Every structure is written in structure tokens, then in C-alpha cells.
Coordinates of C-alpha atoms and ligand atoms in Angstrom, one line a residue:
X17 CA -105.1 94.3 -64.3
X18 CA -104.2 97.6 -62.6
X19 CA -105.1 101.2 -63.1
X20 CA -103.5 103.7 -60.7
X21 CA -104.4 107.4 -60.4
X22 CA -102.2 109.8 -58.4
X23 CA -101.1 113.4 -58.7
X24 CA -97.6 114.3 -60.0
X25 CA -94.8 113.7 -57.4
X26 CA -97.1 111.5 -55.3
X27 CA -95.1 108.3 -55.6
X28 CA -96.5 106.7 -58.7
X29 CA -93.1 105.7 -60.1
X30 CA -91.2 105.2 -56.8
X31 CA -94.1 103.5 -54.9
X32 CA -95.7 101.5 -57.7
X33 CA -93.8 101.2 -61.0
X34 CA -90.3 100.5 -59.6
X35 CA -91.3 98.0 -56.8
X36 CA -93.5 96.1 -59.4
X37 CA -90.6 95.9 -61.9
X38 CA -88.1 94.9 -59.2
X39 CA -90.4 92.1 -58.1
X40 CA -91.4 90.9 -61.6
X41 CA -90.6 87.2 -62.3
X42 CA -91.0 87.4 -66.1
X43 CA -90.5 89.9 -69.0
X44 CA -91.1 93.6 -68.2
X45 CA -92.1 96.5 -70.4
X46 CA -91.9 100.0 -69.1
X47 CA -93.0 103.2 -70.8
X48 CA -91.6 106.4 -69.3
X49 CA -91.2 110.1 -70.1
X50 CA -88.3 110.5 -67.6
X51 CA -84.9 109.0 -67.9
X52 CA -82.7 110.3 -65.1
X53 CA -83.5 109.3 -61.5
X54 CA -86.6 107.4 -62.4
X55 CA -87.8 103.9 -63.2
X56 CA -85.4 103.4 -66.0
X57 CA -82.3 104.1 -64.0
X58 CA -83.6 102.5 -60.8
X59 CA -84.3 99.1 -62.5
X60 CA -81.7 99.0 -65.3
X61 CA -79.0 97.1 -63.3
X62 CA -81.4 94.7 -61.6
X63 CA -83.1 93.8 -64.9
X64 CA -79.8 93.4 -66.7
X65 CA -79.0 90.5 -64.4
X66 CA -82.1 88.5 -65.3
X67 CA -82.3 89.0 -69.1
X68 CA -81.5 91.1 -72.1
X69 CA -82.3 94.8 -71.8
X70 CA -83.8 96.4 -74.9
X71 CA -84.1 100.2 -75.0
X72 CA -86.0 102.3 -77.6
X73 CA -85.0 105.9 -77.0
X74 CA -86.0 107.6 -80.3
X75 CA -86.0 111.1 -78.9
X76 CA -82.8 110.5 -76.9
X77 CA -84.2 111.3 -73.5
X78 CA -81.6 108.9 -72.0
X79 CA -79.1 109.6 -74.8
X80 CA -79.1 105.8 -75.2
X81 CA -77.1 104.5 -78.2
X82 CA -79.1 102.8 -80.9
X83 CA -78.3 99.2 -80.2
X84 CA -81.4 97.6 -81.6
X85 CA -84.3 98.2 -83.9
X86 CA -87.9 97.2 -83.9
X87 CA -90.0 96.6 -87.1
X88 CA -92.9 99.0 -86.6
X89 CA -94.5 97.7 -89.8
X90 CA -94.4 94.0 -88.7
X91 CA -98.0 94.0 -87.5
X92 CA -99.2 96.3 -90.4
X93 CA -99.2 93.6 -93.0
X94 CA -103.0 93.2 -92.7
X95 CA -105.5 96.0 -92.8
X96 CA -106.5 95.8 -89.1
X97 CA -102.9 96.1 -88.0
X98 CA -102.2 99.0 -90.5
X99 CA -105.2 100.9 -89.2
X100 CA -104.1 100.4 -85.6
X101 CA -100.7 101.7 -86.4
X102 CA -102.2 104.8 -88.1
X103 CA -104.4 105.2 -85.0
X104 CA -101.3 105.4 -82.8
X105 CA -100.0 108.3 -84.9
X106 CA -103.3 110.1 -84.7
X107 CA -103.7 109.5 -80.9
X108 CA -100.2 110.9 -80.3
X109 CA -101.1 114.1 -82.1
X110 CA -104.6 115.0 -81.2
X111 CA -107.1 114.5 -78.3
X112 CA -109.8 111.9 -78.5
X113 CA -112.4 114.7 -79.0
X114 CA -110.8 115.9 -82.3
X115 CA -109.6 112.5 -83.4
X116 CA -112.8 111.6 -85.2
X117 CA -113.5 114.7 -87.3
X118 CA -113.4 114.5 -91.1
X119 CA -109.7 115.5 -91.6
X120 CA -108.5 113.2 -88.8
X121 CA -110.5 110.2 -90.0
X122 CA -109.5 110.7 -93.7
X123 CA -105.8 111.3 -92.8
X124 CA -105.9 108.2 -90.6
X125 CA -107.4 106.1 -93.4
X126 CA -104.8 107.4 -95.8
X127 CA -101.9 106.7 -93.4
X128 CA -103.3 103.2 -92.8
X129 CA -103.4 102.5 -96.5
X130 CA -99.8 103.7 -97.0
X131 CA -98.6 101.6 -94.0
X132 CA -100.3 98.6 -95.5
X133 CA -98.8 99.3 -98.9
X134 CA -95.3 99.5 -97.4
X135 CA -95.7 96.6 -95.0
X136 CA -97.1 94.1 -97.4
X137 CA -94.0 94.6 -99.6
X138 CA -91.5 94.7 -96.8
X139 CA -90.6 98.3 -97.6
X140 CA -89.3 100.6 -94.9
X141 CA -91.5 103.1 -93.2
X142 CA -89.5 105.9 -94.8
X143 CA -91.1 105.0 -98.1
X144 CA -94.4 106.1 -96.5
X145 CA -92.9 109.6 -95.9
X146 CA -91.9 109.8 -99.6
X147 CA -95.5 108.9 -100.7
X148 CA -96.9 111.4 -98.3
X149 CA -94.8 114.1 -99.8
X150 CA -96.0 113.4 -103.3
X151 CA -99.7 112.3 -103.4
X152 CA -99.6 111.9 -107.2
X153 CA -97.1 109.0 -106.9
X154 CA -99.0 105.9 -108.0
X155 CA -96.6 103.4 -106.3
X156 CA -98.7 102.8 -103.1
X157 CA -101.9 102.2 -105.1
X158 CA -100.0 99.7 -107.3
X159 CA -98.4 98.0 -104.3
X160 CA -101.8 97.6 -102.6
X161 CA -103.3 96.2 -105.8
X162 CA -100.4 93.8 -106.2
X163 CA -100.8 92.5 -102.7
X164 CA -104.5 91.9 -103.3
X165 CA -105.8 94.8 -101.2
X166 CA -108.1 96.0 -104.0
X167 CA -110.7 97.8 -101.8
X168 CA -107.9 99.8 -100.0
X169 CA -106.2 100.5 -103.3
X170 CA -109.5 101.9 -104.7
X171 CA -110.1 104.0 -101.6
X172 CA -106.6 105.5 -101.8
X173 CA -107.0 106.1 -105.5
X174 CA -110.3 107.9 -104.7
X175 CA -108.6 110.2 -102.2
X176 CA -105.7 110.9 -104.6
X177 CA -107.9 111.7 -107.5
X178 CA -110.5 113.6 -105.5
X179 CA -110.7 117.4 -105.4
X180 CA -107.2 118.9 -105.0
X181 CA -108.0 121.0 -102.0
X182 CA -109.5 118.0 -100.1
X183 CA -106.7 115.8 -101.1
X184 CA -104.1 118.3 -100.0
X185 CA -105.9 118.8 -96.7
X186 CA -105.9 115.1 -96.0
X187 CA -102.3 114.6 -97.0
X188 CA -101.2 117.6 -95.0
X189 CA -103.0 116.3 -91.9
X190 CA -101.4 112.8 -92.5
X191 CA -98.0 114.4 -92.8
X192 CA -98.4 116.1 -89.5
X193 CA -99.4 112.9 -87.8
X194 CA -96.3 111.1 -89.2
X195 CA -94.0 114.1 -88.8
X196 CA -91.8 112.5 -86.1
X197 CA -90.5 110.1 -88.8
X198 CA -89.1 113.0 -90.8
X199 CA -86.2 112.9 -88.3
X200 CA -83.9 110.2 -89.6
X201 CA -82.5 109.7 -86.1
X202 CA -86.0 108.8 -84.9
X203 CA -87.0 106.7 -88.0
X204 CA -83.8 104.7 -87.6
X205 CA -85.1 103.0 -84.5
X206 CA -88.0 101.4 -86.4
X207 CA -86.2 100.8 -89.7
X208 CA -84.4 97.5 -90.5
X209 CA -80.7 97.6 -89.8
X210 CA -78.8 94.4 -90.6
X211 CA -75.9 95.1 -88.3
X212 CA -78.1 95.4 -85.1
X213 CA -80.1 92.8 -83.3
X214 CA -83.9 93.2 -83.9
X215 CA -86.3 93.4 -81.0
X216 CA -88.8 90.6 -81.4
X217 CA -92.1 91.0 -79.4
X218 CA -92.9 87.3 -79.7
X219 CA -89.6 86.1 -78.3
X220 CA -89.9 88.7 -75.6
X221 CA -93.1 87.2 -74.3
X222 CA -91.4 84.1 -73.1
X223 CA -88.2 85.7 -72.0
X224 CA -87.1 87.4 -68.9
X225 CA -86.0 90.5 -70.9
X226 CA -86.8 94.1 -70.3
X227 CA -88.1 96.6 -72.9
X228 CA -87.7 100.3 -72.0
X229 CA -89.8 102.6 -74.1
X230 CA -88.7 106.2 -73.6
X231 CA -90.3 109.3 -75.0
X232 CA -91.0 112.9 -74.3
X233 CA -94.4 114.3 -73.6
X234 CA -96.4 116.3 -76.0
X235 CA -98.5 116.0 -79.1
X236 CA -97.0 115.1 -82.5
X237 CA -94.0 113.5 -80.9
X238 CA -92.4 110.1 -81.3
X239 CA -94.7 108.9 -78.5
X240 CA -96.6 107.2 -81.3
X241 CA -93.7 104.8 -81.7
X242 CA -93.7 104.1 -78.0
X243 CA -97.5 103.4 -78.0
X244 CA -97.2 101.2 -81.1
X245 CA -94.3 99.2 -79.6
X246 CA -96.2 98.7 -76.3
X247 CA -99.3 97.7 -78.2
X248 CA -97.3 95.2 -80.3
X249 CA -95.7 93.7 -77.3
X250 CA -99.0 93.2 -75.4
X251 CA -100.7 91.7 -78.4
X252 CA -97.8 89.4 -79.2
X253 CA -97.9 88.3 -75.6
X254 CA -101.6 87.4 -75.8
X255 CA -101.0 85.5 -79.1
X256 CA -98.1 83.5 -77.6
X257 CA -100.2 82.7 -74.5
X258 CA -103.1 81.5 -76.7
X259 CA -100.7 79.2 -78.6
X260 CA -99.3 77.8 -75.4
X261 CA -101.2 76.7 -72.4
X262 CA -103.4 79.8 -72.4
X263 CA -101.4 81.8 -70.0
X264 CA -97.9 83.2 -69.9
X265 CA -95.9 81.7 -67.1
X266 CA -94.1 83.6 -65.7
X267 CA -96.5 86.5 -66.5
X268 CA -95.4 89.6 -68.5
X269 CA -95.6 92.9 -66.6
X270 CA -96.4 95.9 -68.7
X271 CA -96.0 99.2 -66.7
X272 CA -97.5 102.0 -68.7
X273 CA -96.1 104.9 -66.6
X274 CA -97.4 108.3 -67.7
X275 CA -99.7 106.4 -70.1
X276 CA -101.8 109.4 -71.0
X277 CA -98.6 111.3 -72.0
X278 CA -96.5 108.8 -73.8
X279 CA -98.6 105.6 -74.4
X280 CA -101.9 106.6 -75.9
X281 CA -103.1 103.2 -77.1
X282 CA -106.6 104.1 -78.3
X283 CA -108.1 100.7 -77.7
X284 CA -106.4 100.1 -74.4
X285 CA -109.8 99.7 -72.7
X286 CA -110.6 96.8 -75.0
X287 CA -107.1 95.4 -74.8
X288 CA -107.5 95.2 -71.0
X289 CA -110.2 92.7 -71.3
X290 CA -107.9 90.3 -73.3
X291 CA -104.8 90.6 -71.1
X292 CA -105.8 89.4 -67.7
X293 CA -106.7 85.8 -68.5
X294 CA -103.5 85.5 -70.6
X295 CA -100.9 86.2 -67.9
X296 CA -100.2 89.7 -69.2
X297 CA -100.4 92.2 -66.3
X298 CA -100.8 95.8 -67.3
X299 CA -100.3 98.7 -64.9
X300 CA -101.6 101.9 -66.4
X301 CA -100.5 104.9 -64.4
X302 CA -102.3 108.2 -64.8
X303 CA -102.2 111.6 -63.0
X304 CA -106.0 112.0 -62.9
X305 CA -109.2 110.5 -64.1
X306 CA -109.7 113.5 -66.4
X307 CA -106.3 112.9 -68.0
X308 CA -107.6 109.5 -68.9
X309 CA -110.8 111.0 -70.3
X310 CA -108.9 113.3 -72.6
X311 CA -107.1 110.3 -74.2
X312 CA -109.8 107.6 -74.2
X313 CA -112.9 109.8 -74.0
X314 CA -115.5 109.5 -71.2
X315 CA -116.8 106.2 -72.2
X316 CA -113.4 104.8 -72.9
X317 CA -112.0 105.9 -69.5
X318 CA -115.0 104.4 -67.8
X319 CA -114.4 101.2 -69.7
X320 CA -110.7 101.1 -68.7
X321 CA -111.7 101.9 -65.1
X322 CA -114.2 99.1 -65.0
X323 CA -111.9 96.6 -66.7
X324 CA -109.3 97.2 -64.1
X325 CA -109.6 94.5 -61.4
X326 CA -107.3 96.5 -59.2
X327 CA -107.7 100.3 -58.9
X328 CA -105.3 102.4 -56.9
X329 CA -106.1 106.0 -56.1
X330 CA -103.4 108.0 -54.3
X331 CA -103.0 111.5 -53.0
X332 CA -103.7 114.7 -54.9
X333 CA -107.1 114.0 -56.3
X334 CA -108.5 117.4 -57.0
X335 CA -111.5 116.3 -59.1
X336 CA -114.6 116.9 -57.0
X337 CA -116.8 114.4 -58.9
X338 CA -114.2 111.7 -58.8
X339 CA -113.6 112.3 -55.1
X340 CA -117.3 112.0 -54.4
X341 CA -117.6 108.9 -56.4
X342 CA -114.8 107.3 -54.5
X343 CA -116.3 108.4 -51.2
X344 CA -119.6 106.8 -52.1
X345 CA -117.8 103.6 -53.1
X346 CA -116.0 103.4 -49.7
X347 CA -119.4 103.6 -48.2
X348 CA -121.2 104.6 -45.0
X349 CA -121.0 103.5 -41.4
X350 CA -123.4 104.0 -38.6
X351 CA -122.6 106.7 -36.1
X352 CA -124.5 106.7 -32.8
X353 CA -126.0 110.1 -32.1
X354 CA -127.4 111.1 -28.7
X355 CA -130.3 113.4 -28.5
X356 CA -131.7 114.9 -25.3
X357 CA -135.3 116.0 -25.1
X358 CA -137.0 117.7 -22.2
X359 CA -140.7 117.2 -21.5
X360 CA -143.1 117.5 -18.5
X361 CA -142.0 114.1 -17.2
X362 CA -138.4 115.2 -17.2
X363 CA -135.3 114.8 -19.4
X364 CA -134.9 111.8 -21.7
X365 CA -132.0 110.8 -23.8
X366 CA -132.2 108.6 -26.8
X367 CA -129.5 107.2 -29.0
X368 CA -130.1 106.7 -32.7
X369 CA -127.9 105.6 -35.5
X370 CA -127.0 107.9 -38.3
X371 CA -125.3 106.9 -41.6
X372 CA -122.2 108.8 -42.2
X373 CA -119.5 108.5 -45.0
X374 CA -116.5 106.5 -43.8
X375 CA -114.3 108.7 -45.9
X376 CA -116.0 112.0 -47.0
X377 CA -115.0 113.5 -50.4
X378 CA -112.8 116.1 -48.7
X379 CA -110.9 113.3 -47.0
X380 CA -110.4 111.6 -50.3
X381 CA -109.0 114.8 -51.7
X382 CA -106.7 115.1 -48.7
X383 CA -105.2 111.6 -48.8
X384 CA -101.7 112.0 -47.4
X385 CA -98.8 111.4 -49.7
X386 CA -97.6 107.8 -49.4
X387 CA -101.1 106.4 -48.9
X388 CA -103.6 105.1 -51.5
X389 CA -107.0 103.6 -51.7
X390 CA -107.2 100.1 -53.0
X391 CA -110.3 99.0 -54.8
X392 CA -110.0 95.4 -55.8
X393 CA -112.7 93.1 -57.1
X394 CA -114.3 91.1 -54.4
X395 CA -112.7 93.0 -51.5
X396 CA -113.7 95.9 -49.3
X397 CA -111.9 99.1 -50.1
X398 CA -108.6 99.3 -48.3
X399 CA -106.3 102.1 -47.3
X400 CA -102.7 101.3 -48.3
X401 CA -99.4 102.6 -47.2
X402 CA -97.2 102.6 -50.3
X403 CA -93.7 101.1 -49.9
X404 CA -91.5 103.2 -52.1
X405 CA -88.3 101.5 -53.3
X406 CA -86.1 104.0 -51.5
X407 CA -87.5 102.9 -48.1
X408 CA -86.8 99.2 -48.7
X409 CA -83.6 97.4 -47.6
X410 CA -82.7 96.9 -51.3
X411 CA -82.3 100.7 -51.6
X412 CA -78.7 100.2 -50.5
X413 CA -78.1 98.6 -53.9
X414 CA -80.8 100.3 -56.1
X415 CA -79.9 103.8 -55.0
X416 CA -76.3 103.7 -56.0
X417 CA -77.2 101.8 -59.2
X418 CA -79.7 104.5 -60.1
X419 CA -77.3 107.2 -59.4
X420 CA -74.6 105.5 -61.6
X421 CA -77.1 105.0 -64.5
X422 CA -78.2 108.7 -64.2
X423 CA -74.5 109.8 -64.2
X424 CA -74.0 107.7 -67.4
X425 CA -76.9 109.6 -69.1
X426 CA -75.3 112.9 -68.2
X427 CA -72.0 111.7 -69.5
X428 CA -73.5 110.6 -72.8
X429 CA -75.2 114.0 -73.1
X430 CA -72.0 115.8 -72.5
X431 CA -70.1 113.6 -74.9
X432 CA -72.7 114.3 -77.5
X433 CA -72.7 118.0 -77.0
X434 CA -68.9 118.0 -77.3
X435 CA -69.1 115.9 -80.4
X436 CA -71.4 118.4 -82.0
X437 CA -69.2 121.3 -81.0
X438 CA -66.1 119.8 -82.7
Ligands
ADP510 N1 -84.6 108.3 -54.0 C1 -85.5 109.0 -53.2 N2 -85.3 109.3 -52.0 C2 -86.2 110.0 -51.2 N3 -87.3 110.4 -51.7 C3 -87.6 110.2 -53.0 C4 -86.7 109.5 -53.9 N4 -87.3 109.4 -55.1 C5 -88.4 110.0 -55.0 N5 -88.6 110.5 -53.8 C6 -89.8 111.2 -53.3 O1 -91.0 110.6 -53.8 C7 -91.8 111.6 -54.4 C8 -92.5 111.0 -55.6 O2 -91.7 110.7 -56.6 P1 -92.2 109.9 -57.9 O3 -92.5 108.5 -57.5 O4 -91.2 110.1 -59.0 O5 -93.5 110.6 -58.2 P2 -94.5 110.4 -59.5 O6 -94.1 109.3 -60.3 O7 -95.9 110.2 -58.8 O8 -94.5 111.7 -60.2 C9 -91.0 112.8 -54.8 O9 -91.6 114.0 -54.6 C10 -89.8 112.7 -53.8 O10 -90.1 113.5 -52.7
MG511 MG1 -93.4 109.2 -62.3

């Protein structure tokens, strides 16, 4: 279980994500906020050769045609799953610090109740939008009651029949969280569509398929869909592993590139503790420790950091506390120091040992690009030279493949713009 922290443009994608994907023996999931000349284009061809490639591109960052759909409500048929889904929409919209105030909590509960109402009757997620638009509509309360969720129905009824200002505030907040679904082009990726193959997280776990989850950065965006899909895939993989021998073989690789931007799974720190023993290998890639704290809170980020059995820290760390912490973890070594003293009986020299940091904080902050510290459980800290894909022999194949895939993105973008202009 890996967490990697490196500054932008320091080789996270080219030195970690892409080599890991190219070497993966089993299914691969990738989250990314960049389509052209990045992990998506560099691995598309190679992964197409080993299995089916599934791409969710709701915001069209790769202008990828909609060739599949994923049922976002599949896991929302019980209360825990519905709440988790609502949590993804909240996390995509607000920081951890404001995710627990009254309005956020109330909106999250309401959203969860509406997801549960839709999911338990196999209704599409677009129904939830309709209910959000008209709080007076009794349908979701009736559906919840019908499905036996009496307590949730009563809670929703309480919100709906409460003080108008409060209710409207809660509903407006919930509408903001779910706003990405207002775009039919976005909602279509997660709405049943008979003519297209459905992406199935359970089948994926034992396949050699690849799932590309692409999204733009930024709050309130469709990144909730990306986080929900990544969460569903990892949980399904754990369930499949539990049902089988206990471990996925070959293991599933889940590369959460730019996780703090596009894959804010709130309980990722808890999830980490379930994944390792199940043959599900997560690689969470962040730009800084602080960036992780903004998403998971201080305690959450500490939990994620401790749960990672392999920690990789690369160049561009400009957080003094974090650099000092790492420096202390690397440890001290003894440096001989010679001192000369003069007395009546003459000059005498003595050598004493002085403890000195092996890697002082300023050296941690000045780690050269292309190097990284490796902190692995049970090993002494090591200094690594990263091996970016473009310096490997296979770059002869991967380079042109990535260029071709990037060209295809541009061509789709142009075709689309021309289509609009007509
Ligand atoms: N195909 C390539 N050939 C040569 N250098 C590259 C190539 N791709 C990326 N790089 C170099 O690697 C650096 C890191 O890129 P990247 O891995 O995308 O960074 P990150 O993911 O950390 O933001 C870039 O600044 C660039 O100089
Ligand atoms: Mg990158």
C-alpha cells in the first residue's frame, strides 16, 4: 500500500504511475486529471492488449466517446452505501474542514436519503435531481417507506416539513453538491443505457481490464463520480477477494493519481487498512502532505500516512515541518570531531563522536528531481533513483503510442468543435 508525495512536474506520473501500470499483471484502475501526454495516453495501447479498456470521461477531458456506463446507484441500495455516495458529492465540493458544519451534514443526509430512495427502486439518478428541485414532492418519502427504510423516510419527512428557510437551505446546499448531474452529458455516464455495455466492478476485479477515470480539478465538479467509481471498484475487489481465497491473484492495481484533486474518497485512510491483505494495491499520489490534510483532515492524513506500508517522498517538498519530520526519520550518524587543546604540558588532540543528521531538513527540501526517499516498513530509509518510462527501452514503443493517443484526443476535440459550428 503506497502513498507518494512529490511536487508538481517532479515525475509522479512518469516515474511512478506509468511504470506501475505498465508492469501490472492484473486489473488496473487509474484516476487522472490530465488526458494528453500523460498516464492515460502512455498506457492505453499496452493495456488494450491485455484486456478490455473502460473509460469514464464525464467531463470530456479526453473527448472520449461514451462507450460504456456505470451504475452509480448500484452500491446505494443500502443506507451505508447511499451515505457513502452522498459523502463523495460533499467531498468533491467542500474541504474537510467545512464538510461537517450543519448545512453540509444536513444536505449530505438528505442527498443520502434521496439516493437510497432511487436506488432501492432501481430508479435513475436523474430522479434525484427532480426531487431536489421540488422538496414538496412526496415520492422519495413514499419510496423509502415502501422499501422498508422507515427511519430514513421519517427523517426525510422531518426535513421536508421543517421550517421553510431551513429546508430550503438544506436543499439548496444539496443541489450544489449534486450540480454536476444537471449536465445530461455528465449524468449519461452513470445512467442505465441498454445499448451500451455496463462496467461491472465485480467482474473487473478478476479481469485484466483497465478502468480510466478522468476528471477535471476543482470543487463541485464531476470528480465525485470519479471518486465514487474508484471507491466502488476497490470495495468490490475486496468483496471478491473475501469470497475467493482471500486475496486477488493477480492483484488489482489502483493508481489514484492526483488523488487530492480528483479522487477525494473521505474514508480512504480506513479503506487502506482493508486493501493490502486482499491483493488490492493502492498507490495514492499527492503533491504535498498539506494537500492530503485539506482533503482528509490532519488525523485522516496521518492515518493514511501510517497505513501506507510504502511511502515515497520526492523532490519539491517545501513544507518545513514535514521536511524536519522526514529528516528525523532518516536518522543520525556519528561524525568524528577533532578538538585541539593547549595546556602547560603541551598540545593535545582528542577525537569525539558527534551525532549529526544523515539528511538535514534542507537536504530533504532540496532532493533533486528524479530522486525520492523510500520509507518501507521493516527497512531502513533508502534513496531511490526514479526510472521514468521515457528512459526505459520500452519508450521506443510507448512514446509513439502516447503521441498517437494524444493526437487522437486533439482530433476528437477538433471534430467536436466543427460539429458544433455546423
Ligand atoms: N516523454 C518525456 N520525455 C522527456 N521528459 C519527460 C517526458 N514526460 C515527462 N517528462 C519530464 O518529466 C517531468 C515530470 O513529469 P510528470 O511525471 O508528468 O510530473 P508530475 O506527474 O509529477 O506532475 C516533466 O517536467 C518533464 O520534464
Ligand atoms: Mg502527474
